[in-house]
CSV table of C-alpha atoms and ligand atoms in Angstrom, one decimal:
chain,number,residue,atom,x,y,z
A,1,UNK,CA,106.0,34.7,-136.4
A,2,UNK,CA,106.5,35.6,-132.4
A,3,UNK,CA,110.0,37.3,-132.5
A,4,UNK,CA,112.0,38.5,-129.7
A,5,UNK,CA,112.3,42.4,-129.8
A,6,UNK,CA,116.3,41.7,-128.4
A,7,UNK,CA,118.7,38.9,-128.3
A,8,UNK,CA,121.8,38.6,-126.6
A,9,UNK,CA,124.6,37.4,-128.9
A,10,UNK,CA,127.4,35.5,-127.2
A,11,UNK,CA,130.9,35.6,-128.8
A,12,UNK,CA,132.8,32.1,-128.3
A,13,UNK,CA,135.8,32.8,-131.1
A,14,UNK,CA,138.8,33.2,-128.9
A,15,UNK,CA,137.8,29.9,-127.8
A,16,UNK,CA,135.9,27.8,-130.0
A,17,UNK,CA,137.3,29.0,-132.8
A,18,UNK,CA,140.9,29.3,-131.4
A,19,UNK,CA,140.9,25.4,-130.1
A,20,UNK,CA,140.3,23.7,-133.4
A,21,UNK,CA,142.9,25.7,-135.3
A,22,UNK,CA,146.2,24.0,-136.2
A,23,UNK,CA,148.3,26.9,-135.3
A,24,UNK,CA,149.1,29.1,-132.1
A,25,UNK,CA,147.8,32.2,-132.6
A,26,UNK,CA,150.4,34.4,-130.7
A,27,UNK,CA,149.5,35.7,-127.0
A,28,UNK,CA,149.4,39.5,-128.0
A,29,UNK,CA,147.3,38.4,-131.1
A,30,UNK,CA,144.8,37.0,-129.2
A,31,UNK,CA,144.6,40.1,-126.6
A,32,UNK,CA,144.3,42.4,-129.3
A,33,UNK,CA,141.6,40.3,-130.8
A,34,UNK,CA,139.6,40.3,-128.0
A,35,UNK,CA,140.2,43.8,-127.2
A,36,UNK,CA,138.7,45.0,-130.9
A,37,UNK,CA,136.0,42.4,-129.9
A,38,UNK,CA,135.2,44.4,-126.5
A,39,UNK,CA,134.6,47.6,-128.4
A,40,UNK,CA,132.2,46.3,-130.9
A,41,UNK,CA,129.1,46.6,-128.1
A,42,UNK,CA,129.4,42.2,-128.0
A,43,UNK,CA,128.4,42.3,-123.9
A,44,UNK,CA,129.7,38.3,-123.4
A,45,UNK,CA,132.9,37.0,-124.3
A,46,UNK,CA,134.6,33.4,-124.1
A,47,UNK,CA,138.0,34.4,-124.0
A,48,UNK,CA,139.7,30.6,-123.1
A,49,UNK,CA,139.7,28.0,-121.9
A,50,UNK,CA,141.3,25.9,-119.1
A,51,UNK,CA,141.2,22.7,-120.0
A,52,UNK,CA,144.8,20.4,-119.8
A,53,UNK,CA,147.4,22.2,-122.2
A,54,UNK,CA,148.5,18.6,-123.6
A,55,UNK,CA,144.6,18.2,-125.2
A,56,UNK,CA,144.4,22.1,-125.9
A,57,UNK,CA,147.8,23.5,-126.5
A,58,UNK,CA,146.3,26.6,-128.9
A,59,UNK,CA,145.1,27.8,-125.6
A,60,UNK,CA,148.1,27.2,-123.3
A,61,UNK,CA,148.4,30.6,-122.7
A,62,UNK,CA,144.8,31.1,-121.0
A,63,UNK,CA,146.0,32.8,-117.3
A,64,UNK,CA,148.3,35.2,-119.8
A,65,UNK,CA,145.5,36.5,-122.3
A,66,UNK,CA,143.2,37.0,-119.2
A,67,UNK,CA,145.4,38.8,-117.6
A,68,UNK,CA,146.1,41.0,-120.7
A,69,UNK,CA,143.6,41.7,-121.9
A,70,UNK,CA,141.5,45.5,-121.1
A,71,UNK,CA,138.2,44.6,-119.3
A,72,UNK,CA,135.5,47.2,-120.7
A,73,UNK,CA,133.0,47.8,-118.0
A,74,UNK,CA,129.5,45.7,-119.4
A,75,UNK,CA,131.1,43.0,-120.3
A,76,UNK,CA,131.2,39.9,-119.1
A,77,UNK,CA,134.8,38.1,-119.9
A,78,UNK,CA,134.0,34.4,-119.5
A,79,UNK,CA,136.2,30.8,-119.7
A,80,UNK,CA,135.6,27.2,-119.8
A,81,UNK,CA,136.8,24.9,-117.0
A,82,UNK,CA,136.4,21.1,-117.0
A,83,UNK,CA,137.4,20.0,-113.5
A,84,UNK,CA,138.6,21.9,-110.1
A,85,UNK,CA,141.8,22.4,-111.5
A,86,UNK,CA,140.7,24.8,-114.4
A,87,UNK,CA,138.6,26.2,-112.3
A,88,UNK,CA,141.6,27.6,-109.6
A,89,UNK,CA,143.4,28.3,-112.5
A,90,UNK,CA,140.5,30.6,-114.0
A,91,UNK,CA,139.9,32.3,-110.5
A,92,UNK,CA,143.7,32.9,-110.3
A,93,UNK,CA,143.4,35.6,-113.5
A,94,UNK,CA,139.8,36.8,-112.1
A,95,UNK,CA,137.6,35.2,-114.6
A,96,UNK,CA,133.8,36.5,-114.7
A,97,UNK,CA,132.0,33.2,-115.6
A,98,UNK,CA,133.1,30.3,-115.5
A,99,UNK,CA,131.8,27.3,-118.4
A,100,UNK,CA,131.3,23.8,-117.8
A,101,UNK,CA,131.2,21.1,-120.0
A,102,UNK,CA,129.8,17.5,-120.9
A,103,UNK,CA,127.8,15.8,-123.4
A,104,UNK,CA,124.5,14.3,-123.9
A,105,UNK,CA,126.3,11.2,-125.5
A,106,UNK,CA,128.9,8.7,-124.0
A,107,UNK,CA,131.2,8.6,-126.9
A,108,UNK,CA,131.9,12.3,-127.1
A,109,UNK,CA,131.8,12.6,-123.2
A,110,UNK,CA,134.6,10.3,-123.2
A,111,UNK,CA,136.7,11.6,-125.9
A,112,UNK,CA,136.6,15.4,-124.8
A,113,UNK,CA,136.8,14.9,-121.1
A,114,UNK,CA,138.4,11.3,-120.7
A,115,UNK,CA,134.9,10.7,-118.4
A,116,UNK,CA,131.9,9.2,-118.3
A,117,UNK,CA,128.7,10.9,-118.0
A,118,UNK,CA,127.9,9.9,-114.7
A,119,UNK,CA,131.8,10.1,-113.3
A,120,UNK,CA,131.4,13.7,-115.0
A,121,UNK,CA,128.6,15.2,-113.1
A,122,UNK,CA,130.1,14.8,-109.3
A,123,UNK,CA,133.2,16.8,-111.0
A,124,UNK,CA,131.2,19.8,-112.3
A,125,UNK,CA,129.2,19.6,-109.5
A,126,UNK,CA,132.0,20.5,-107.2
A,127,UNK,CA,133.4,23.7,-109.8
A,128,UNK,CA,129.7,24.7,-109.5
A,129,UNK,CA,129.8,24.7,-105.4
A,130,UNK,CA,133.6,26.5,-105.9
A,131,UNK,CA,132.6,28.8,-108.3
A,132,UNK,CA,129.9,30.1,-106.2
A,133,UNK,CA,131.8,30.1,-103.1
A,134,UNK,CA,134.3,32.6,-104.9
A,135,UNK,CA,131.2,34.8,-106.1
A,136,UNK,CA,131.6,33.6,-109.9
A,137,UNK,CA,128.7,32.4,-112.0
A,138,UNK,CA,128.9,29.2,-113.9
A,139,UNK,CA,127.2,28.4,-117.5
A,140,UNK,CA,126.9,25.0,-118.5
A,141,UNK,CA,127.0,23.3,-122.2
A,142,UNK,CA,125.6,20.4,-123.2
A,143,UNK,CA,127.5,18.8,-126.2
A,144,UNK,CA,126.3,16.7,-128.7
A,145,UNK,CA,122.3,17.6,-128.7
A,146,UNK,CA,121.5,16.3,-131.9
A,147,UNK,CA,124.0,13.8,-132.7
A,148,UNK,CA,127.1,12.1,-131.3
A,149,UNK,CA,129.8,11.7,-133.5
A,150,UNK,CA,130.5,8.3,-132.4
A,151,UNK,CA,127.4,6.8,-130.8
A,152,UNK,CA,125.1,8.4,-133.7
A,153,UNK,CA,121.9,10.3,-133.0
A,154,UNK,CA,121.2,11.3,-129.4
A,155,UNK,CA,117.3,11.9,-128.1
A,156,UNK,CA,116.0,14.7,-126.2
A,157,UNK,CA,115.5,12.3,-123.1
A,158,UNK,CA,119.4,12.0,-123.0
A,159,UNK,CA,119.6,15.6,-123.7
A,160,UNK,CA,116.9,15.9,-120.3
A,161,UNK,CA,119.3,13.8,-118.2
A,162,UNK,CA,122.0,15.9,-118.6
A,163,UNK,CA,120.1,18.9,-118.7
A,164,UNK,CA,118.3,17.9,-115.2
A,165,UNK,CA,121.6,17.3,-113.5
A,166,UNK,CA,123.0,21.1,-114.5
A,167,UNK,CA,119.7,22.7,-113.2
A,168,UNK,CA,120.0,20.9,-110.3
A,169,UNK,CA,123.7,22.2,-109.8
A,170,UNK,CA,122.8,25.4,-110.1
A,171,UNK,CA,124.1,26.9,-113.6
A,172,UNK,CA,122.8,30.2,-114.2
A,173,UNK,CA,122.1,28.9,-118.4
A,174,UNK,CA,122.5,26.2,-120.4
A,175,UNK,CA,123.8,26.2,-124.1
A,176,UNK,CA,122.7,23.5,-125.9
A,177,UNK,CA,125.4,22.4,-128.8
A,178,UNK,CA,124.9,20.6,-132.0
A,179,UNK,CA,128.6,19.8,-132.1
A,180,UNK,CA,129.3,18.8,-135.2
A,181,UNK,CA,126.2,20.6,-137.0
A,182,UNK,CA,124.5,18.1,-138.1
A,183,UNK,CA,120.8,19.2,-136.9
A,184,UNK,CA,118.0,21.1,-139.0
A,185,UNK,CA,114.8,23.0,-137.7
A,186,UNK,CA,112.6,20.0,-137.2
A,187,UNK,CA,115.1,18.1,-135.0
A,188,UNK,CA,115.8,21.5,-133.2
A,189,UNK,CA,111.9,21.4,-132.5
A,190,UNK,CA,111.8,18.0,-131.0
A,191,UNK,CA,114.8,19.0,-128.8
A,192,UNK,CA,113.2,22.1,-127.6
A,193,UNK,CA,109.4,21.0,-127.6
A,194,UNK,CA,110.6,18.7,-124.7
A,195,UNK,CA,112.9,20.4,-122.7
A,196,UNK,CA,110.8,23.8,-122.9
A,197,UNK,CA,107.8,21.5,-121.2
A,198,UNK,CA,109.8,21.1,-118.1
A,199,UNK,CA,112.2,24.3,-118.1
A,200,UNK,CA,111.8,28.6,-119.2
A,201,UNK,CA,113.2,29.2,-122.3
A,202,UNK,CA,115.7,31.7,-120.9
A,203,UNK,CA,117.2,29.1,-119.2
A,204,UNK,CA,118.9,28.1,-122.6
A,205,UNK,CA,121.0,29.2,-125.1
A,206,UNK,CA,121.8,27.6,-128.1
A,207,UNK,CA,125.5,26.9,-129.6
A,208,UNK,CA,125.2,26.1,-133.3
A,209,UNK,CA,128.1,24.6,-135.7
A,210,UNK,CA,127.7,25.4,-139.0
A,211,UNK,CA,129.6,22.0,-140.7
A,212,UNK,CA,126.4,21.4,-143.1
A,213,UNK,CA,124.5,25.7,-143.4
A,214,UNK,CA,121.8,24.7,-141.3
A,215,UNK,CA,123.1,27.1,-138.4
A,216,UNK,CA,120.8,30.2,-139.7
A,217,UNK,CA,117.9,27.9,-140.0
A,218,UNK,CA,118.3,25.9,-136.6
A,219,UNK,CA,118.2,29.6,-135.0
A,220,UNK,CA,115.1,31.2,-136.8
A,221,UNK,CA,113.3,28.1,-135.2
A,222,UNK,CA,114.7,28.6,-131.7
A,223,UNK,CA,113.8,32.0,-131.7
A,224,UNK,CA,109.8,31.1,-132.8
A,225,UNK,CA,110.1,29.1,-130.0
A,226,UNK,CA,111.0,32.0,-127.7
A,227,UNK,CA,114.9,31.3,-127.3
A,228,UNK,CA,116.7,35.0,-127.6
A,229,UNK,CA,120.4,34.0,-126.5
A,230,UNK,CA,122.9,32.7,-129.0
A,231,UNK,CA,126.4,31.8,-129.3
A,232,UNK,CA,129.1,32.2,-132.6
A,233,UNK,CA,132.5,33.4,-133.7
A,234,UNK,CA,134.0,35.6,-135.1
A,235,UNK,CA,134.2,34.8,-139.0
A,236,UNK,CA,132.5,31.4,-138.3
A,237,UNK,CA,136.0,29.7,-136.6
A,238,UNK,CA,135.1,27.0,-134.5
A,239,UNK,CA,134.9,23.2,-133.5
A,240,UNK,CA,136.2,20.7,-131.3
A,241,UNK,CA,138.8,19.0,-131.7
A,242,UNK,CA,137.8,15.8,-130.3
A,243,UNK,CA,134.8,15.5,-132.6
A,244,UNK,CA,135.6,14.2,-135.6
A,245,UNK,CA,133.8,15.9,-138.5
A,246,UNK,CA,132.9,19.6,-136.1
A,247,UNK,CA,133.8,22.3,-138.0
A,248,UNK,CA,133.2,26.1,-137.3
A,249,UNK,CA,130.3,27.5,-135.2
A,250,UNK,CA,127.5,30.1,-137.0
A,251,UNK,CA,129.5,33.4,-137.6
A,252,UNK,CA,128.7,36.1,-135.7
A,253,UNK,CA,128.4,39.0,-138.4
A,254,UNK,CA,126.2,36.8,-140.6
A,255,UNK,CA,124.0,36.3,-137.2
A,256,UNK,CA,123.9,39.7,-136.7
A,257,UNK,CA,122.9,40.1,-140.2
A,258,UNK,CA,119.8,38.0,-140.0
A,259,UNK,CA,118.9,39.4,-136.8
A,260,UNK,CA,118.9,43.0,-138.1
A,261,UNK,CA,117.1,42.6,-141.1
A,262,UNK,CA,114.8,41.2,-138.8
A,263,UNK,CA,114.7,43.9,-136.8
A,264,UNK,CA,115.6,42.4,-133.6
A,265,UNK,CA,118.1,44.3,-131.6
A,266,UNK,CA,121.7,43.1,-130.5
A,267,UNK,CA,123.4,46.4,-129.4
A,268,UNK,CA,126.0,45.0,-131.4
A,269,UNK,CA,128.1,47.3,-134.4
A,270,UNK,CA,128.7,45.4,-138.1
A,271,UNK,CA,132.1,47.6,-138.9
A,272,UNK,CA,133.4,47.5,-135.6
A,273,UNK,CA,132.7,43.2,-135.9
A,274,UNK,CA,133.7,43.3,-139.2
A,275,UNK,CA,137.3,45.0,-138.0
A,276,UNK,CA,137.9,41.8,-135.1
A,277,UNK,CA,137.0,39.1,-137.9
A,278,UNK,CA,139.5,40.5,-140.8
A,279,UNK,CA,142.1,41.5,-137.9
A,280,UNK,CA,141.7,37.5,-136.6
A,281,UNK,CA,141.4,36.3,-140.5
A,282,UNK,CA,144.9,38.1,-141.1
A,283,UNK,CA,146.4,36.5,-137.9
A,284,UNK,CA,145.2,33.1,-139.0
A,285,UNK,CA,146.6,33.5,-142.8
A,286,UNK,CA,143.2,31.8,-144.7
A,287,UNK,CA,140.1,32.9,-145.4
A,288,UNK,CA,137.2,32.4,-142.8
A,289,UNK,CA,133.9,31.1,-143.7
A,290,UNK,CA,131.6,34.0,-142.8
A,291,UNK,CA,129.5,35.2,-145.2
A,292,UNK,CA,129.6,38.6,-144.7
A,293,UNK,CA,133.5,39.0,-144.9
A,294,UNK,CA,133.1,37.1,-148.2
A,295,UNK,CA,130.9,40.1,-149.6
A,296,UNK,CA,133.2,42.6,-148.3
A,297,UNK,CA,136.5,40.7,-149.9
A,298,UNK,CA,134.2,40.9,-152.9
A,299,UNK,CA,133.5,44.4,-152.5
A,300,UNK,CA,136.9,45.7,-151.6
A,301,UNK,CA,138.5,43.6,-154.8
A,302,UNK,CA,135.4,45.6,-157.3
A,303,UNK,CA,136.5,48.5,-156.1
A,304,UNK,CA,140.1,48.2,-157.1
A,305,UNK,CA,139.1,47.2,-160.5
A,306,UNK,CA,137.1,50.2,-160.8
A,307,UNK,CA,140.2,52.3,-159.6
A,308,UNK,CA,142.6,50.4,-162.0
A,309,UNK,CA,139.7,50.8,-164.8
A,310,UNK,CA,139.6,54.5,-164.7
B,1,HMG,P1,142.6,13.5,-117.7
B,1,HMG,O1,143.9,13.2,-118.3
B,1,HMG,O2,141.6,12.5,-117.5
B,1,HMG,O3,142.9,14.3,-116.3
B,1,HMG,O4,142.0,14.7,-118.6
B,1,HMG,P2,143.1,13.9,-114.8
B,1,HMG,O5,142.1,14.5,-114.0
B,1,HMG,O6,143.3,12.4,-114.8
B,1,HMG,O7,144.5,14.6,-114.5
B,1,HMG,C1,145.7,14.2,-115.2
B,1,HMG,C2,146.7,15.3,-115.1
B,1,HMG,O8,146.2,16.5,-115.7
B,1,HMG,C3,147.0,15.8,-113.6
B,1,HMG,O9,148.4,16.2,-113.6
B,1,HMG,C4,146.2,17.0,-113.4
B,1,HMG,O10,146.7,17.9,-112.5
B,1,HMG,C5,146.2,17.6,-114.8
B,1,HMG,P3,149.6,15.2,-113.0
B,1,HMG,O11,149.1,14.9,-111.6
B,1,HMG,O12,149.5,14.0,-113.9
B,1,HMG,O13,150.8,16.1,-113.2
B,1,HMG,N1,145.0,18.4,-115.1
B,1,HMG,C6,145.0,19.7,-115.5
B,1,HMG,N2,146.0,20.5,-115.8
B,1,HMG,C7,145.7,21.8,-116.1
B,1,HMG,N3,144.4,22.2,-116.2
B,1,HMG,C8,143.4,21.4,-115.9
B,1,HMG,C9,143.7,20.1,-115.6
B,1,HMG,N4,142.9,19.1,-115.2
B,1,HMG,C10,143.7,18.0,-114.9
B,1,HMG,N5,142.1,21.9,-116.0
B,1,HMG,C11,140.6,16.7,-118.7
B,1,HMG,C12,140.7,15.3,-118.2
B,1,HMG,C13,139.2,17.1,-118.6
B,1,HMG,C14,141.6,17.6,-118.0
B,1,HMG,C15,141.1,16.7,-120.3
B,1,HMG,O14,140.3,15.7,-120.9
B,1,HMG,C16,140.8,18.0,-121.0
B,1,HMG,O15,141.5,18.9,-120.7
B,1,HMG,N6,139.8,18.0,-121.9
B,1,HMG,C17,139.4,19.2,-122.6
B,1,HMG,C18,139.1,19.0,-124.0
B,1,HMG,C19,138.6,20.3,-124.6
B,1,HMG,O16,138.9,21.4,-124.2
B,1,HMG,N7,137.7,20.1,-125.6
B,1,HMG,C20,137.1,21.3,-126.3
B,1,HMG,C21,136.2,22.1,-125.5
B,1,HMG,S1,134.5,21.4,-125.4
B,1,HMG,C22,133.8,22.0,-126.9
B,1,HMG,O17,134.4,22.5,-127.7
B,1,HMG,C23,132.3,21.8,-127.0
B,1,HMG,C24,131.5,23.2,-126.8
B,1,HMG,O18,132.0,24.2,-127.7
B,1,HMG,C25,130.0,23.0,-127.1
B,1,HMG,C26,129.7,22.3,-128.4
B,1,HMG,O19,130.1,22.7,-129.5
B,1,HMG,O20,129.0,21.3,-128.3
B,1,HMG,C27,131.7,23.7,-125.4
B,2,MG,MG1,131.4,24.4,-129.8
C-alpha cells in the first residue's frame, strides 16, 4: 500500500457536530471546548458557522465564541459562511478561513441553502472575491458526493460540475462530503478516479459521516489514492440538519487511532483529544459514538470494580 508519511486532520465538531444537536450548548461551553481542542496539537479548527440563526439556532452565538475564544499561534480558526452576509459577519470577529458550501445534488442544495445550484455559484462566487479582498482564505465543500438524500445517488460528473466551478473561483481546497454516509470504498474510488484525472489530490479533502461504519473504510481508500487531509469531530458529533437520515461525522480519536497504528503522523495528542471529547460528551449529557471513548468508559468502569473488589 502507498501511504502518506503525514496527514492533516481537520477538526469540524464545534460545527458539525454542534449544528445537528437538539440543544444549545452554552457560549462559555463551547469556548472552553475549543480552547482544550487548541491545545491538543489539532492545527485547523471549524469553530462556527454563519449561516441564518432561524435555520441554525445551536450556533447563534457564532461572532461571541469567536471572539472568546484564545487563538494559539499555528492554528488556523476557521467558519462556514453561505452568502455575503455570513461572510461580513465572520470578518467582523476576524475569522481565519472562511467555508463555503453547496451540494452536488439539487434536492439537498435546496434544502440547506434555500438555492439552486446554479443560483448558488454567483453567491459564493462573490464571498470568494470578498474574502480575498479582506486577505482571508476560503475552503469550499461539496455536499452530497455519493448520494443525495432526496434525489438518490449522485455521479462523479455532477460531483465535476460543482467541483469545476469552486476551482475556477478560487478556493484554496475542496472537502468532498458523503453527507449522510452512505458511501463505501468502491464508490469512493469511482468519485476519486475521476476527479483526480483532471485535478492534484491535495486539492481535496475528504468529509466523511459515519451514519452506516463505513467512514474508516472510505478513508484507508482515499489515502491509497494519495488524499492526506481529513475532516471529523470530536467523539463522532455531527450531521446536518437538513438531511434527513445524516448522522455524526468519523470521530476524530478513532481517526487518529487508525492513522497511528499506521504509522502516519498527525502531530496530534490521544489524552489531550480524549480530555475535549469527554469535556464536550459531559456538556451534551449522552454518550458519543466514538470508539475510543467507549474503551475508555470501559476501562475507567473495570477499574472501579477492581478497587471495590479489593
Ligand atoms: P434565505 O431565507 O433564502 O435567505 O436563506 P435570503 O438570502 O433570502 O435572506 C433572508 C433573510 O435572511 C434576510 O433578512 C437576510 O439578511 C438574512 P431580512 O432582510 O429578511 O431581515 N440572512 C442572514 N442573516 C444572518 N446571517 C446570514 C444571512 N443570510 C441571509 N448569513 C441561507 C438562505 C443560506 C441564509 C439559509 O438557507 C441558511 O442559513 N442555511 C444554512 C443551513 C446550514 O447551516 N446547514 C448546515 C451546514 S452545511 C453541512 O452541514 C454540510 C457539510 O458539513 C458538508 C457535508 O457533510 O456534506 C458542510
Ligand atoms: Mg458535514
Amino acid at each position: 500500500m502507498n501511504l502518506p508519511m503525514k496527514v492533516r486532520i481537520k477538526e469540524v465538531g464545534p460545527r458539525d457536530g454542534l449544528q445537528n444537536e437538539k440543544m444549545f450548548i452554552e457560549t462559555k461551553d463551547k469556548v472552553q471546548w475549543i480552547d482544550l481542542l487548541s491545545k491538543t496539537g489539532l492545527d485547523y479548527i471549524e469553530v462556527t458557522s454563519f449561516v441564518h440563526p432561524k435555520w441554525i439556532p445551536q450556533l447563534a452565538d457564532s461572532g461571541e465564541v469567536l471572539k472568546s475564544i484564545k487563538r494559539e499561534t499555528g492554528v488556523t480558526y476557521a467558519a462556514l459562511v453561505p452568502n455575503i452576509k455570513g461572510l461580513e459577519r465572520a470578518l467582523e470577529v476576524n475569522v481565519d478561513e472562511v467555508s463555503v458550501f453547496m451540494s452536488a445534488s439539487e434536492g439537498h442544495n435546496k434544502s440547506n441553502i434555500n438555492k439552486t445550484i446554479d443560483e448558488t455559484f454567483p453567491i459564493l462566487k462573490e464571498v470568494v472575491n470578498e474574502a480575498k479582498k479582506a486577505k482571508v482564505s476560503v475552503r469550499g465543500y461539496v455536499s452530497t458526493v455519493i448520494a443525495c438524500p432526496y434525489d438518490g445517488p449522485v455521479t462523479p460528473e455532477q460531483v465535476l460540475k460543482v467541483v469545476e466551478k469552486l476551482a475556477e473561483m478560487g478556493v484554496s481546497e475542496i472537502s468532498l462530503g458523503d453527507t449522510i454516509g452512505v458511501g463505501v470504498p468502491t464508490q469512493v474510488e469511482q468519485l476519486l478516479t475521476v476527479l483526480l484525472k483532471y485535478y492534484p489530490a491535495n486539492l481535496f479533502a475528504m468529509h466523511f459521516h459515519d451514519t452506516r461504519g463505513t467512514a474508516l473504510a472510505n478513508i484507508v481508500k482515499s489515502l491509497e489514492l494519495g488524499i492526506t487531509t481529513f475532516d471529523s469531530s470530536t467523539g463522532g458529533l455531527g450531521g446536518c440538519p437538513y438531511a434527513k437520515g445524516a448522522s455524526g461525522n468519523v470521530s476524530t480519536e478513532d481517526l487518529l487511532y487508525l492513522l497511528s497504528e499506521m504509522n502516519i503522523e498527525t502531530g496530534i495528542n490521544m489524552d489531550a483529544l480524549m480530555e475535549a471529547a469527554f469535556f464536550i460528551e459531559g456538556k451534551i449529557g449522552k454518550k458519543l459514538p466514538s470508539k475510543q471513548m467507549e474503551i475508555a468508559r470501559n476501562e475507567r468502569s473495570a477499574k472501579i470494580d477492581n478497587a471495590r473488589t479489593i
